Amino acid sequence: MNYSRREFVKQGANALIVGLTLRNSALQVFAVEENVTRGVLPSPRSVSPNELDSWLAISSEGNVTVYTGRVDLGTGVQTSFAQVVADELDVPFEAVTMVMGDTALTTDGGKSTASSNSNRGQQPLIRAAAEARRVLLAQAANRLGAPVETLSVQDGIVSVQGNPSKKISYAEIIGNKRFNTRLKASIPPDNRGTMLEGTAPIKTGNFKLVGKSIPRVDVPEKVAGTWPYVHNVRIPGMVHGRVVFPSAPGATLITIDEDSVRGVPGVIKVVRKGNFVGVVAEREEQAIQAARQLRVTWSEGTRLPRDKHEWLRNAKKIKTEDTSRGDVVAGLAKAVKTIRATYKTPIQNHGMIGPSCAVADVRDGQATFWSGSQWIQGNRRDLAAMLGLPLEKVRGVWLEASGSYGRLACDDAAPQAALLSQAVGRPVRVQWMRQDEHAWAPMSPPTLADMQAGLDAQGKITAFVLEGWSPSHSSGESGNSVAWRLVGGNPGHTRLSGGLGGHAYDFENDRTTMHYVEELLRAIYMRGPGSYQTCFAIETFMDELAAAANADPVEFRLRHLKDPDSIAVIEAVAKNSGWQTAPPYSKKISNRRGTATGRGISNATTGRKAAVVADVEVNLETGKVRVTKAVIAVTCGRIINPEGMRHQLQGGLIQGLSRSLMEEIKLDQTRVTDSDWLSYPILRFPEIPEIETILIDRPDSEPDGVGETASIPAAAAIGNAIFDATGVRLREVPFTPFRLRQQQLERQR
Amino acid sequence: MKFALRVNGKLQSVDVAPETPLLYVLRNDLELDGPKFGCGLGQCGACTVILQDQAIRSCSMRVDAVGRREITTLEGIGSRGRLHPIQEAFVSEQAAQCGYCINGMIMTAKAFLDKNPRPAEPAIRQALAGNLCRCGTHLEIIRAVQRAAQTRSASPSGQSLKKRGTA
């Protein structure tokens, strides 16, 4: 199939959509890609979500173009979206082209996330395809003089069953013409994505493409170096900007000494707007030099806490949410044993390999920007409001960035590029430096969870209590980009997200109290926001309870579960890992030259169900932990692309292992002190374990995304394995050698 | 200052400050998008190119230090229509998610395999230890490098990984 940038769409005077599909020669394909990365954009088209034509068009050659505001974050949805649409329409996979994330061409599909793209992102595309098929079949019935019920479709050709010579193609019916069909779109206020309603039946079985491991359409160009990343945008007259960030969060600008960059060649302008400071130069390295050399004095910033978890407990509360079932006080009173523990997770950085980057061209009362944003329409609204431009004068064009894992839910580079472009009247490209991305990106916030549970004499949980503290995981989203905050007058972002709590267990008495507290540092969703932290607390606590009940951790979980999917994934990992039934840290393990081995299980629930068994090897001298093998099982409804899913699970698990073993953003009392990959290391090739993935297909239930699913159970699986190996219980992520040694020494006392 | 660079078999002339990192010259002056900016510190490997037969970090090499040495970028080992066997192996193993690090993985693997045609799996991991991937595509990348090595040893000349004319 072709992908978005290969389609050059023009809207003629008669409002017909003319799709000129350049698919024949590689040379032509590159010409079109170059047009986009060089700033030549297709003419705008109607993007009303209530029009079928806004979602889908069929050319006179039978090529299908699908328009969506959802974008591919490197997870492969432009392949899987094309798969489901091709299947629904009964056209070949190669006939479908995805156009993604251009505010002048696509409707607002809501924020793109790896967990929602395959359900909420996909829903309107399937619905639009089904409606298109309904319209096409009705017209075919008319033209062929046969009732709709007697028609069948194969490869875009409608024929009469039993009389295959009576046939007509989709292209003949509608080629280059509009459907002119109204649909009902519902757009939720929480920006989770447009859903479409309609009357056409939707396939629930007999799939031809769904369930097949179709190779990703982007990989060949990614390995050839020709994929149009946002970092490659190069438009005529473009110059380079760099942002000069404050000395610390909360610091305000006192003075700028422009003389300090007088000698730097190529400098066009030092830009100041409120507390926003940037430089623009002819060449990239000149902008970098000027940003480094510019002398700026800042006020002192916000005082940051010495102990962020103590801070969480005492921080100003924004909201407390309380959910309960049964009576935990009575449940605890019945217990023969009561267990308490506190779990802490750190501030973590998304760690995009390619830093934030965007290009903006703000001139003559209008703006165009190219961004890797996960929500190009949200970025567009912010940018228009910040610049004081009418929304219709702003166009946002998405191009893929580095994998963002939530970080680009609000792209910070685009508004910065826009401010600089506005100041110099030329297109400006902004790219963050590595230290900016480590210190100034919105982060995954720290969390604290106090857990308490009672066990009866039979080893059943009588009450389960979680009290959690965390800032919202989305304070850095729309209305709160770093540039707009520095300029001032931004509305902020008040939606609360990522609260702790949630599991699949069937506890009689169960209570969760979640305190959302004020912002510590700007925060944004990171692969399983809140779920990763919740799962660490609950699943480690379950292991502690199993140990207290002298029970096997697998059996102990199963005795508290009724949910069939949770049971299925746990049983699958137990079976494939060759789980040996025994309470944690009860097996006599042979210690080979100062190492101990152990194994732990963890089970995650976030709509999707996942379970992981991790094997670890702990160096008892150094405290270093190596995960040697992991087995993961997942259910996520109907599987669209099994290999694509497997890659997501492996990737998510590896990222989860990395976060759990080594990742923690460090602060001094004024600012983030991490600035690069040495101060904030991530897992490297020699440390990657063998991974076995078990995909449990549920063909009768709707598909769901798995981008987050595998990261979530990682921490508890490793922590439980460390306990199994050493008897040391780690209740704070990450499990650094220092923490492990410290706990070992404490135990020996 | 003018520099004559030998890039992908062609002589290219650029006029830049001598301390300019090679990466910016390749990307901004020669419009070669294969090498990527990741950290500018030589820590992640996204900017890797091959200098003569060594995989180097183009973000940390000054343009005036290149001299007459031949530079090979991702574009120089294969193209969309004619992928290099290592690139083909990456497609076969679907060894890319966001793909931002992949230039570095392929270029590092190329320089490594040219010197170590039949590497054991741990040696591949060690060769790539300085290249960071955040999507967690490591296992697919390892398999792609293994596959490329097998393709090479299976080919009669044993030269299939050598680029026509360069390296």
PDB file of N, CA and C in Angstrom, chain A residues 30 38 74 215-216 221-225 229 231-232 234 283-285 288 349-351 353-355 400 403 405 431 434 526 647-648 650-651 654-655 663 676-678 682 684-685 688, chain B residues 16 20 24 27-29 31 33 36-39 41 43 74 80 83 87 90-91 93-94 96-100 105-106 125-126 128-132 134-136 138-142:
ATOM      1  N   PHE A  30       9.033   9.743  -4.330  1.00  0.00           N
ATOM      2  CA  PHE A  30       9.930  10.649  -3.620  1.00  0.00           C
ATOM      3  C   PHE A  30       9.613  12.104  -3.945  1.00  0.00           C
ATOM      4  N   ARG A  38       9.162  19.797   1.882  1.00  0.00           N
ATOM      5  CA  ARG A  38       9.635  21.105   1.396  1.00  0.00           C
ATOM      6  C   ARG A  38       8.548  22.171   1.443  1.00  0.00           C
ATOM      7  N   GLY A  74       4.904   5.272  15.455  1.00  0.00           N
ATOM      8  CA  GLY A  74       5.962   4.284  15.270  1.00  0.00           C
ATOM      9  C   GLY A  74       5.510   2.892  15.662  1.00  0.00           C
ATOM     10  N   PRO A 215       3.366  -7.082   6.551  1.00  0.00           N
ATOM     11  CA  PRO A 215       4.547  -6.279   6.892  1.00  0.00           C
ATOM     12  C   PRO A 215       4.215  -4.781   6.895  1.00  0.00           C
ATOM     13  N   ARG A 216       4.868  -4.073   7.778  1.00  0.00           N
ATOM     14  CA  ARG A 216       4.611  -2.634   7.907  1.00  0.00           C
ATOM     15  C   ARG A 216       5.042  -1.873   6.663  1.00  0.00           C
ATOM     16  N   GLU A 221      11.228   2.223   3.937  1.00  0.00           N
ATOM     17  CA  GLU A 221      11.782   3.576   3.800  1.00  0.00           C
ATOM     18  C   GLU A 221      12.545   4.007   5.052  1.00  0.00           C
ATOM     19  N   LYS A 222      12.170   3.465   6.188  1.00  0.00           N
ATOM     20  CA  LYS A 222      12.924   3.776   7.399  1.00  0.00           C
ATOM     21  C   LYS A 222      14.336   3.206   7.310  1.00  0.00           C
ATOM     22  N   VAL A 223      14.469   2.007   6.770  1.00  0.00           N
ATOM     23  CA  VAL A 223      15.815   1.441   6.667  1.00  0.00           C
ATOM     24  C   VAL A 223      16.613   2.056   5.506  1.00  0.00           C
ATOM     25  N   ALA A 224      15.901   2.656   4.555  1.00  0.00           N
ATOM     26  CA  ALA A 224      16.597   3.298   3.430  1.00  0.00           C
ATOM     27  C   ALA A 224      16.976   4.741   3.743  1.00  0.00           C
ATOM     28  N   GLY A 225      16.434   5.289   4.831  1.00  0.00           N
ATOM     29  CA  GLY A 225      16.755   6.677   5.183  1.00  0.00           C
ATOM     30  C   GLY A 225      15.904   7.689   4.449  1.00  0.00           C
ATOM     31  N   TYR A 229      10.603  12.087   8.161  1.00  0.00           N
ATOM     32  CA  TYR A 229      10.470  12.515   9.561  1.00  0.00           C
ATOM     33  C   TYR A 229      10.325  14.032   9.627  1.00  0.00           C
ATOM     34  N   HIS A 231      11.938  15.881  11.400  1.00  0.00           N
ATOM     35  CA  HIS A 231      13.301  16.437  11.482  1.00  0.00           C
ATOM     36  C   HIS A 231      13.872  16.747  10.093  1.00  0.00           C
ATOM     37  N   ASN A 232      13.259  16.177   9.039  1.00  0.00           N
ATOM     38  CA  ASN A 232      13.798  16.368   7.684  1.00  0.00           C
ATOM     39  C   ASN A 232      13.131  17.519   6.933  1.00  0.00           C
ATOM     40  N   ARG A 234      12.479  20.822   5.284  1.00  0.00           N
ATOM     41  CA  ARG A 234      13.493  21.762   4.805  1.00  0.00           C
ATOM     42  C   ARG A 234      12.783  22.635   3.776  1.00  0.00           C
ATOM     43  N   ARG A 283      22.241  29.313  10.059  1.00  0.00           N
ATOM     44  CA  ARG A 283      22.593  27.890  10.045  1.00  0.00           C
ATOM     45  C   ARG A 283      22.369  27.272  11.426  1.00  0.00           C
ATOM     46  N   GLU A 284      22.182  25.955  11.435  1.00  0.00           N
ATOM     47  CA  GLU A 284      21.855  25.265  12.675  1.00  0.00           C
ATOM     48  C   GLU A 284      22.967  25.399  13.720  1.00  0.00           C
ATOM     49  N   GLU A 285      24.205  25.154  13.293  1.00  0.00           N
ATOM     50  CA  GLU A 285      25.290  25.197  14.278  1.00  0.00           C
ATOM     51  C   GLU A 285      25.506  26.615  14.802  1.00  0.00           C
ATOM     52  N   ILE A 288      22.939  27.080  17.525  1.00  0.00           N
ATOM     53  CA  ILE A 288      23.364  26.343  18.731  1.00  0.00           C
ATOM     54  C   ILE A 288      24.422  27.149  19.482  1.00  0.00           C
ATOM     55  N   ASN A 349      11.661  10.018  32.442  1.00  0.00           N
ATOM     56  CA  ASN A 349      11.691  10.758  31.180  1.00  0.00           C
ATOM     57  C   ASN A 349      11.332   9.804  30.044  1.00  0.00           C
ATOM     58  N   HIS A 350      10.580  10.331  29.066  1.00  0.00           N
ATOM     59  CA  HIS A 350      10.164   9.471  27.955  1.00  0.00           C
ATOM     60  C   HIS A 350      11.368   8.986  27.137  1.00  0.00           C
ATOM     61  N   GLY A 351      12.400   9.819  27.117  1.00  0.00           N
ATOM     62  CA  GLY A 351      13.632   9.387  26.452  1.00  0.00           C
ATOM     63  C   GLY A 351      13.510   9.198  24.963  1.00  0.00           C
ATOM     64  N   ILE A 353      14.639   9.195  21.408  1.00  0.00           N
ATOM     65  CA  ILE A 353      16.007   9.205  20.880  1.00  0.00           C
ATOM     66  C   ILE A 353      16.238  10.473  20.050  1.00  0.00           C
ATOM     67  N   GLY A 354      15.251  10.847  19.256  1.00  0.00           N
ATOM     68  CA  GLY A 354      15.332  12.126  18.536  1.00  0.00           C
ATOM     69  C   GLY A 354      14.599  13.176  19.361  1.00  0.00           C
ATOM     70  N   PRO A 355      15.251  14.281  19.685  1.00  0.00           N
ATOM     71  CA  PRO A 355      14.578  15.280  20.520  1.00  0.00           C
ATOM     72  C   PRO A 355      13.452  15.977  19.777  1.00  0.00           C
ATOM     73  N   GLU A 400       6.008  12.088  11.041  1.00  0.00           N
ATOM     74  CA  GLU A 400       6.446  11.244  12.153  1.00  0.00           C
ATOM     75  C   GLU A 400       7.703  11.812  12.806  1.00  0.00           C
ATOM     76  N   GLY A 403       9.988   8.075  18.235  1.00  0.00           N
ATOM     77  CA  GLY A 403       8.982   7.462  19.111  1.00  0.00           C
ATOM     78  C   GLY A 403       8.821   8.319  20.352  1.00  0.00           C
ATOM     79  N   TYR A 405       5.981   7.883  23.013  1.00  0.00           N
ATOM     80  CA  TYR A 405       5.502   7.185  24.212  1.00  0.00           C
ATOM     81  C   TYR A 405       4.663   8.079  25.118  1.00  0.00           C
ATOM     82  N   GLN A 431      14.917  22.622  16.995  1.00  0.00           N
ATOM     83  CA  GLN A 431      15.173  21.271  17.501  1.00  0.00           C
ATOM     84  C   GLN A 431      15.769  21.421  18.893  1.00  0.00           C
ATOM     85  N   ARG A 434      19.918  17.784  23.510  1.00  0.00           N
ATOM     86  CA  ARG A 434      19.705  16.628  24.392  1.00  0.00           C
ATOM     87  C   ARG A 434      19.413  17.053  25.833  1.00  0.00           C
ATOM     88  N   MET A 526       3.025   8.800  30.216  1.00  0.00           N
ATOM     89  CA  MET A 526       4.108   7.947  29.715  1.00  0.00           C
ATOM     90  C   MET A 526       3.667   6.498  29.764  1.00  0.00           C
ATOM     91  N   HIS A 647       5.701  -7.312  18.287  1.00  0.00           N
ATOM     92  CA  HIS A 647       6.760  -6.299  18.371  1.00  0.00           C
ATOM     93  C   HIS A 647       6.419  -5.231  19.404  1.00  0.00           C
ATOM     94  N   GLN A 648       5.142  -4.842  19.459  1.00  0.00           N
ATOM     95  CA  GLN A 648       4.722  -3.862  20.471  1.00  0.00           C
ATOM     96  C   GLN A 648       4.936  -4.404  21.872  1.00  0.00           C
ATOM     97  N   GLN A 650       7.042  -6.817  22.879  1.00  0.00           N
ATOM     98  CA  GLN A 650       8.479  -6.895  23.187  1.00  0.00           C
ATOM     99  C   GLN A 650       9.024  -5.517  23.508  1.00  0.00           C
ATOM    100  N   GLY A 651       8.650  -4.542  22.669  1.00  0.00           N
ATOM    101  CA  GLY A 651       9.152  -3.182  22.865  1.00  0.00           C
ATOM    102  C   GLY A 651       8.676  -2.588  24.174  1.00  0.00           C
ATOM    103  N   ILE A 654      10.496  -4.278  27.090  1.00  0.00           N
ATOM    104  CA  ILE A 654      11.893  -3.826  27.220  1.00  0.00           C
ATOM    105  C   ILE A 654      11.931  -2.423  27.824  1.00  0.00           C
ATOM    106  N   GLN A 655      11.042  -1.550  27.355  1.00  0.00           N
ATOM    107  CA  GLN A 655      11.009  -0.199  27.929  1.00  0.00           C
ATOM    108  C   GLN A 655      10.618  -0.256  29.414  1.00  0.00           C
ATOM    109  N   GLU A 663      15.773   3.718  35.619  1.00  0.00           N
ATOM    110  CA  GLU A 663      15.419   5.085  35.220  1.00  0.00           C
ATOM    111  C   GLU A 663      14.820   5.928  36.342  1.00  0.00           C
ATOM    112  N   ASP A 676      21.720  13.960  29.999  1.00  0.00           N
ATOM    113  CA  ASP A 676      22.106  13.148  28.840  1.00  0.00           C
ATOM    114  C   ASP A 676      21.924  11.664  29.156  1.00  0.00           C
ATOM    115  N   TRP A 677      22.450  10.816  28.272  1.00  0.00           N
ATOM    116  CA  TRP A 677      22.268   9.361  28.418  1.00  0.00           C
ATOM    117  C   TRP A 677      23.245   8.748  29.408  1.00  0.00           C
ATOM    118  N   LEU A 678      24.211   9.522  29.879  1.00  0.00           N
ATOM    119  CA  LEU A 678      25.098   8.995  30.925  1.00  0.00           C
ATOM    120  C   LEU A 678      24.457   9.208  32.285  1.00  0.00           C
ATOM    121  N   ILE A 682      19.612   4.128  29.900  1.00  0.00           N
ATOM    122  CA  ILE A 682      18.521   3.197  29.585  1.00  0.00           C
ATOM    123  C   ILE A 682      19.150   1.848  29.212  1.00  0.00           C
ATOM    124  N   ARG A 684      20.576  -1.350  27.492  1.00  0.00           N
ATOM    125  CA  ARG A 684      21.339  -1.510  26.253  1.00  0.00           C
ATOM    126  C   ARG A 684      21.314  -2.963  25.763  1.00  0.00           C
ATOM    127  N   PHE A 685      21.780  -3.144  24.532  1.00  0.00           N
ATOM    128  CA  PHE A 685      21.715  -4.467  23.891  1.00  0.00           C
ATOM    129  C   PHE A 685      22.190  -5.642  24.753  1.00  0.00           C
ATOM    130  N   ILE A 688      19.495  -6.997  27.229  1.00  0.00           N
ATOM    131  CA  ILE A 688      18.135  -7.327  26.796  1.00  0.00           C
ATOM    132  C   ILE A 688      17.880  -8.822  26.976  1.00  0.00           C
TER     133      ILE A 688
ATOM    134  N   VAL B  16      31.728  25.995   5.147  1.00  0.00           N
ATOM    135  CA  VAL B  16      31.228  26.076   6.526  1.00  0.00           C
ATOM    136  C   VAL B  16      32.377  26.365   7.485  1.00  0.00           C
ATOM    137  N   THR B  20      32.337  23.035  12.518  1.00  0.00           N
ATOM    138  CA  THR B  20      30.968  22.515  12.318  1.00  0.00           C
ATOM    139  C   THR B  20      30.952  20.986  12.421  1.00  0.00           C
ATOM    140  N   TYR B  24      25.799  18.127  10.749  1.00  0.00           N
ATOM    141  CA  TYR B  24      25.030  19.255  10.204  1.00  0.00           C
ATOM    142  C   TYR B  24      25.371  19.498   8.737  1.00  0.00           C
ATOM    143  N   ARG B  27      23.488  16.646   6.813  1.00  0.00           N
ATOM    144  CA  ARG B  27      22.030  16.830   6.780  1.00  0.00           C
ATOM    145  C   ARG B  27      21.627  18.140   6.098  1.00  0.00           C
ATOM    146  N   ASN B  28      22.249  19.233   6.512  1.00  0.00           N
ATOM    147  CA  ASN B  28      21.749  20.539   6.070  1.00  0.00           C
ATOM    148  C   ASN B  28      22.355  21.010   4.756  1.00  0.00           C
ATOM    149  N   ASP B  29      23.608  20.672   4.493  1.00  0.00           N
ATOM    150  CA  ASP B  29      24.220  21.125   3.249  1.00  0.00           C
ATOM    151  C   ASP B  29      24.063  20.088   2.141  1.00  0.00           C
ATOM    152  N   GLU B  31      21.948  17.472   2.324  1.00  0.00           N
ATOM    153  CA  GLU B  31      20.582  16.945   2.361  1.00  0.00           C
ATOM    154  C   GLU B  31      20.546  15.425   2.412  1.00  0.00           C
ATOM    155  N   ASP B  33      19.490  12.583   4.695  1.00  0.00           N
ATOM    156  CA  ASP B  33      18.647  12.460   5.888  1.00  0.00           C
ATOM    157  C   ASP B  33      18.842  11.147   6.638  1.00  0.00           C
ATOM    158  N   LYS B  36      20.915  10.833  11.764  1.00  0.00           N
ATOM    159  CA  LYS B  36      19.977  11.633  12.559  1.00  0.00           C
ATOM    160  C   LYS B  36      20.674  12.287  13.744  1.00  0.00           C
ATOM    161  N   PHE B  37      20.150  13.429  14.160  1.00  0.00           N
ATOM    162  CA  PHE B  37      20.605  14.031  15.413  1.00  0.00           C
ATOM    163  C   PHE B  37      19.863  13.369  16.564  1.00  0.00           C
ATOM    164  N   GLY B  38      20.629  12.817  17.504  1.00  0.00           N
ATOM    165  CA  GLY B  38      19.981  12.239  18.671  1.00  0.00           C
ATOM    166  C   GLY B  38      20.407  12.948  19.939  1.00  0.00           C
ATOM    167  N   CYS B  39      21.712  13.078  20.128  1.00  0.00           N
ATOM    168  CA  CYS B  39      22.188  13.675  21.378  1.00  0.00           C
ATOM    169  C   CYS B  39      23.269  14.724  21.161  1.00  0.00           C
ATOM    170  N   LEU B  41      26.261  14.264  21.398  1.00  0.00           N
ATOM    171  CA  LEU B  41      27.303  13.995  22.388  1.00  0.00           C
ATOM    172  C   LEU B  41      28.019  12.672  22.126  1.00  0.00           C
ATOM    173  N   GLN B  43      26.661   9.783  22.258  1.00  0.00           N
ATOM    174  CA  GLN B  43      26.214   8.780  23.237  1.00  0.00           C
ATOM    175  C   GLN B  43      25.165   7.805  22.705  1.00  0.00           C
ATOM    176  N   LEU B  74      24.029   6.186   5.185  1.00  0.00           N
ATOM    177  CA  LEU B  74      23.011   5.162   4.895  1.00  0.00           C
ATOM    178  C   LEU B  74      22.630   5.187   3.415  1.00  0.00           C
ATOM    179  N   ARG B  80      16.176   2.917  -1.786  1.00  0.00           N
ATOM    180  CA  ARG B  80      14.835   2.353  -1.659  1.00  0.00           C
ATOM    181  C   ARG B  80      14.581   1.260  -2.693  1.00  0.00           C
ATOM    182  N   LEU B  83      17.946  -2.047  -2.010  1.00  0.00           N
ATOM    183  CA  LEU B  83      18.404  -2.089  -0.624  1.00  0.00           C
ATOM    184  C   LEU B  83      19.666  -2.937  -0.498  1.00  0.00           C
ATOM    185  N   GLN B  87      20.048  -3.874   4.974  1.00  0.00           N
ATOM    186  CA  GLN B  87      18.749  -3.188   4.986  1.00  0.00           C
ATOM    187  C   GLN B  87      17.621  -4.178   4.702  1.00  0.00           C
ATOM    188  N   PHE B  90      16.822  -6.085   7.718  1.00  0.00           N
ATOM    189  CA  PHE B  90      16.019  -5.296   8.669  1.00  0.00           C
ATOM    190  C   PHE B  90      14.543  -5.288   8.257  1.00  0.00           C
ATOM    191  N   VAL B  91      14.289  -5.268   6.946  1.00  0.00           N
ATOM    192  CA  VAL B  91      12.889  -5.330   6.484  1.00  0.00           C
ATOM    193  C   VAL B  91      12.315  -6.718   6.787  1.00  0.00           C
ATOM    194  N   GLU B  93      13.048  -8.811   9.069  1.00  0.00           N
ATOM    195  CA  GLU B  93      12.781  -9.001  10.502  1.00  0.00           C
ATOM    196  C   GLU B  93      11.870  -7.911  11.063  1.00  0.00           C
ATOM    197  N   GLN B  94      11.421  -6.989  10.188  1.00  0.00           N
ATOM    198  CA  GLN B  94      10.580  -5.867  10.640  1.00  0.00           C
ATOM    199  C   GLN B  94      11.260  -5.149  11.820  1.00  0.00           C
ATOM    200  N   ALA B  96      12.150  -2.263  12.878  1.00  0.00           N
ATOM    201  CA  ALA B  96      12.038  -0.824  13.100  1.00  0.00           C
ATOM    202  C   ALA B  96      10.660  -0.538  13.656  1.00  0.00           C
ATOM    203  N   GLN B  97      10.599   0.299  14.655  1.00  0.00           N
ATOM    204  CA  GLN B  97       9.287   0.799  15.101  1.00  0.00           C
ATOM    205  C   GLN B  97       9.237   2.265  14.693  1.00  0.00           C
ATOM    206  N   CYS B  98       9.675   3.184  15.571  1.00  0.00           N
ATOM    207  CA  CYS B  98       9.736   4.571  15.081  1.00  0.00           C
ATOM    208  C   CYS B  98      10.855   4.714  14.063  1.00  0.00           C
ATOM    209  N   GLY B  99      11.898   3.900  14.198  1.00  0.00           N
ATOM    210  CA  GLY B  99      12.954   3.873  13.192  1.00  0.00           C
ATOM    211  C   GLY B  99      13.997   4.963  13.306  1.00  0.00           C
ATOM    212  N   TYR B 100      13.894   5.788  14.331  1.00  0.00           N
ATOM    213  CA  TYR B 100      14.820   6.925  14.421  1.00  0.00           C
ATOM    214  C   TYR B 100      16.262   6.461  14.653  1.00  0.00           C
ATOM    215  N   MET B 105      21.932   1.744  13.751  1.00  0.00           N
ATOM    216  CA  MET B 105      22.006   0.290  13.882  1.00  0.00           C
ATOM    217  C   MET B 105      22.581  -0.328  12.596  1.00  0.00           C
ATOM    218  N   ILE B 106      22.081   0.136  11.449  1.00  0.00           N
ATOM    219  CA  ILE B 106      22.518  -0.434  10.173  1.00  0.00           C
ATOM    220  C   ILE B 106      23.978  -0.077   9.900  1.00  0.00           C
ATOM    221  N   ARG B 125      25.480  -8.204  20.085  1.00  0.00           N
ATOM    222  CA  ARG B 125      24.978  -7.340  21.172  1.00  0.00           C
ATOM    223  C   ARG B 125      26.066  -6.362  21.619  1.00  0.00           C
ATOM    224  N   GLN B 126      27.300  -6.875  21.718  1.00  0.00           N
ATOM    225  CA  GLN B 126      28.406  -6.020  22.158  1.00  0.00           C
ATOM    226  C   GLN B 126      28.696  -4.932  21.125  1.00  0.00           C
ATOM    227  N   LEU B 128      26.660  -3.538  19.192  1.00  0.00           N
ATOM    228  CA  LEU B 128      25.588  -2.534  19.176  1.00  0.00           C
ATOM    229  C   LEU B 128      25.382  -1.892  20.555  1.00  0.00           C
ATOM    230  N   ALA B 129      26.242  -2.221  21.504  1.00  0.00           N
ATOM    231  CA  ALA B 129      26.023  -1.753  22.887  1.00  0.00           C
ATOM    232  C   ALA B 129      26.026  -0.237  23.004  1.00  0.00           C
ATOM    233  N   GLY B 130      26.684   0.432  22.086  1.00  0.00           N
ATOM    234  CA  GLY B 130      26.741   1.893  22.148  1.00  0.00           C
ATOM    235  C   GLY B 130      25.613   2.574  21.392  1.00  0.00           C
ATOM    236  N   ASN B 131      24.699   1.795  20.835  1.00  0.00           N
ATOM    237  CA  ASN B 131      23.571   2.356  20.096  1.00  0.00           C
ATOM    238  C   ASN B 131      22.298   2.202  20.906  1.00  0.00           C
ATOM    239  N   LEU B 132      21.612   3.301  21.130  1.00  0.00           N
ATOM    240  CA  LEU B 132      20.404   3.258  21.954  1.00  0.00           C
ATOM    241  C   LEU B 132      19.154   3.132  21.091  1.00  0.00           C
ATOM    242  N   ARG B 134      14.894   3.204  21.888  1.00  0.00           N
ATOM    243  CA  ARG B 134      13.933   3.438  22.960  1.00  0.00           C
ATOM    244  C   ARG B 134      12.624   2.672  22.741  1.00  0.00           C
ATOM    245  N   CYS B 135      12.347   2.278  21.490  1.00  0.00           N
ATOM    246  CA  CYS B 135      11.105   1.547  21.226  1.00  0.00           C
ATOM    247  C   CYS B 135      11.208   0.096  21.690  1.00  0.00           C
ATOM    248  N   GLY B 136      12.428  -0.364  21.979  1.00  0.00           N
ATOM    249  CA  GLY B 136      12.590  -1.752  22.396  1.00  0.00           C
ATOM    250  C   GLY B 136      12.578  -2.710  21.219  1.00  0.00           C
ATOM    251  N   HIS B 138      15.235  -4.087  20.072  1.00  0.00           N
ATOM    252  CA  HIS B 138      16.537  -4.761  20.140  1.00  0.00           C
ATOM    253  C   HIS B 138      16.537  -6.188  19.589  1.00  0.00           C
ATOM    254  N   LEU B 139      15.535  -6.973  19.966  1.00  0.00           N
ATOM    255  CA  LEU B 139      15.569  -8.391  19.585  1.00  0.00           C
ATOM    256  C   LEU B 139      15.417  -8.552  18.075  1.00  0.00           C
ATOM    257  N   GLU B 140      14.558  -7.721  17.463  1.00  0.00           N
ATOM    258  CA  GLU B 140      14.399  -7.771  16.008  1.00  0.00           C
ATOM    259  C   GLU B 140      15.697  -7.306  15.327  1.00  0.00           C
ATOM    260  N   ILE B 141      16.342  -6.309  15.915  1.00  0.00           N
ATOM    261  CA  ILE B 141      17.588  -5.791  15.326  1.00  0.00           C
ATOM    262  C   ILE B 141      18.684  -6.864  15.389  1.00  0.00           C
ATOM    263  N   ILE B 142      18.790  -7.543  16.528  1.00  0.00           N
ATOM    264  CA  ILE B 142      19.793  -8.617  16.653  1.00  0.00           C
ATOM    265  C   ILE B 142      19.540  -9.688  15.587  1.00  0.00           C
TER     266      ILE B 142
END
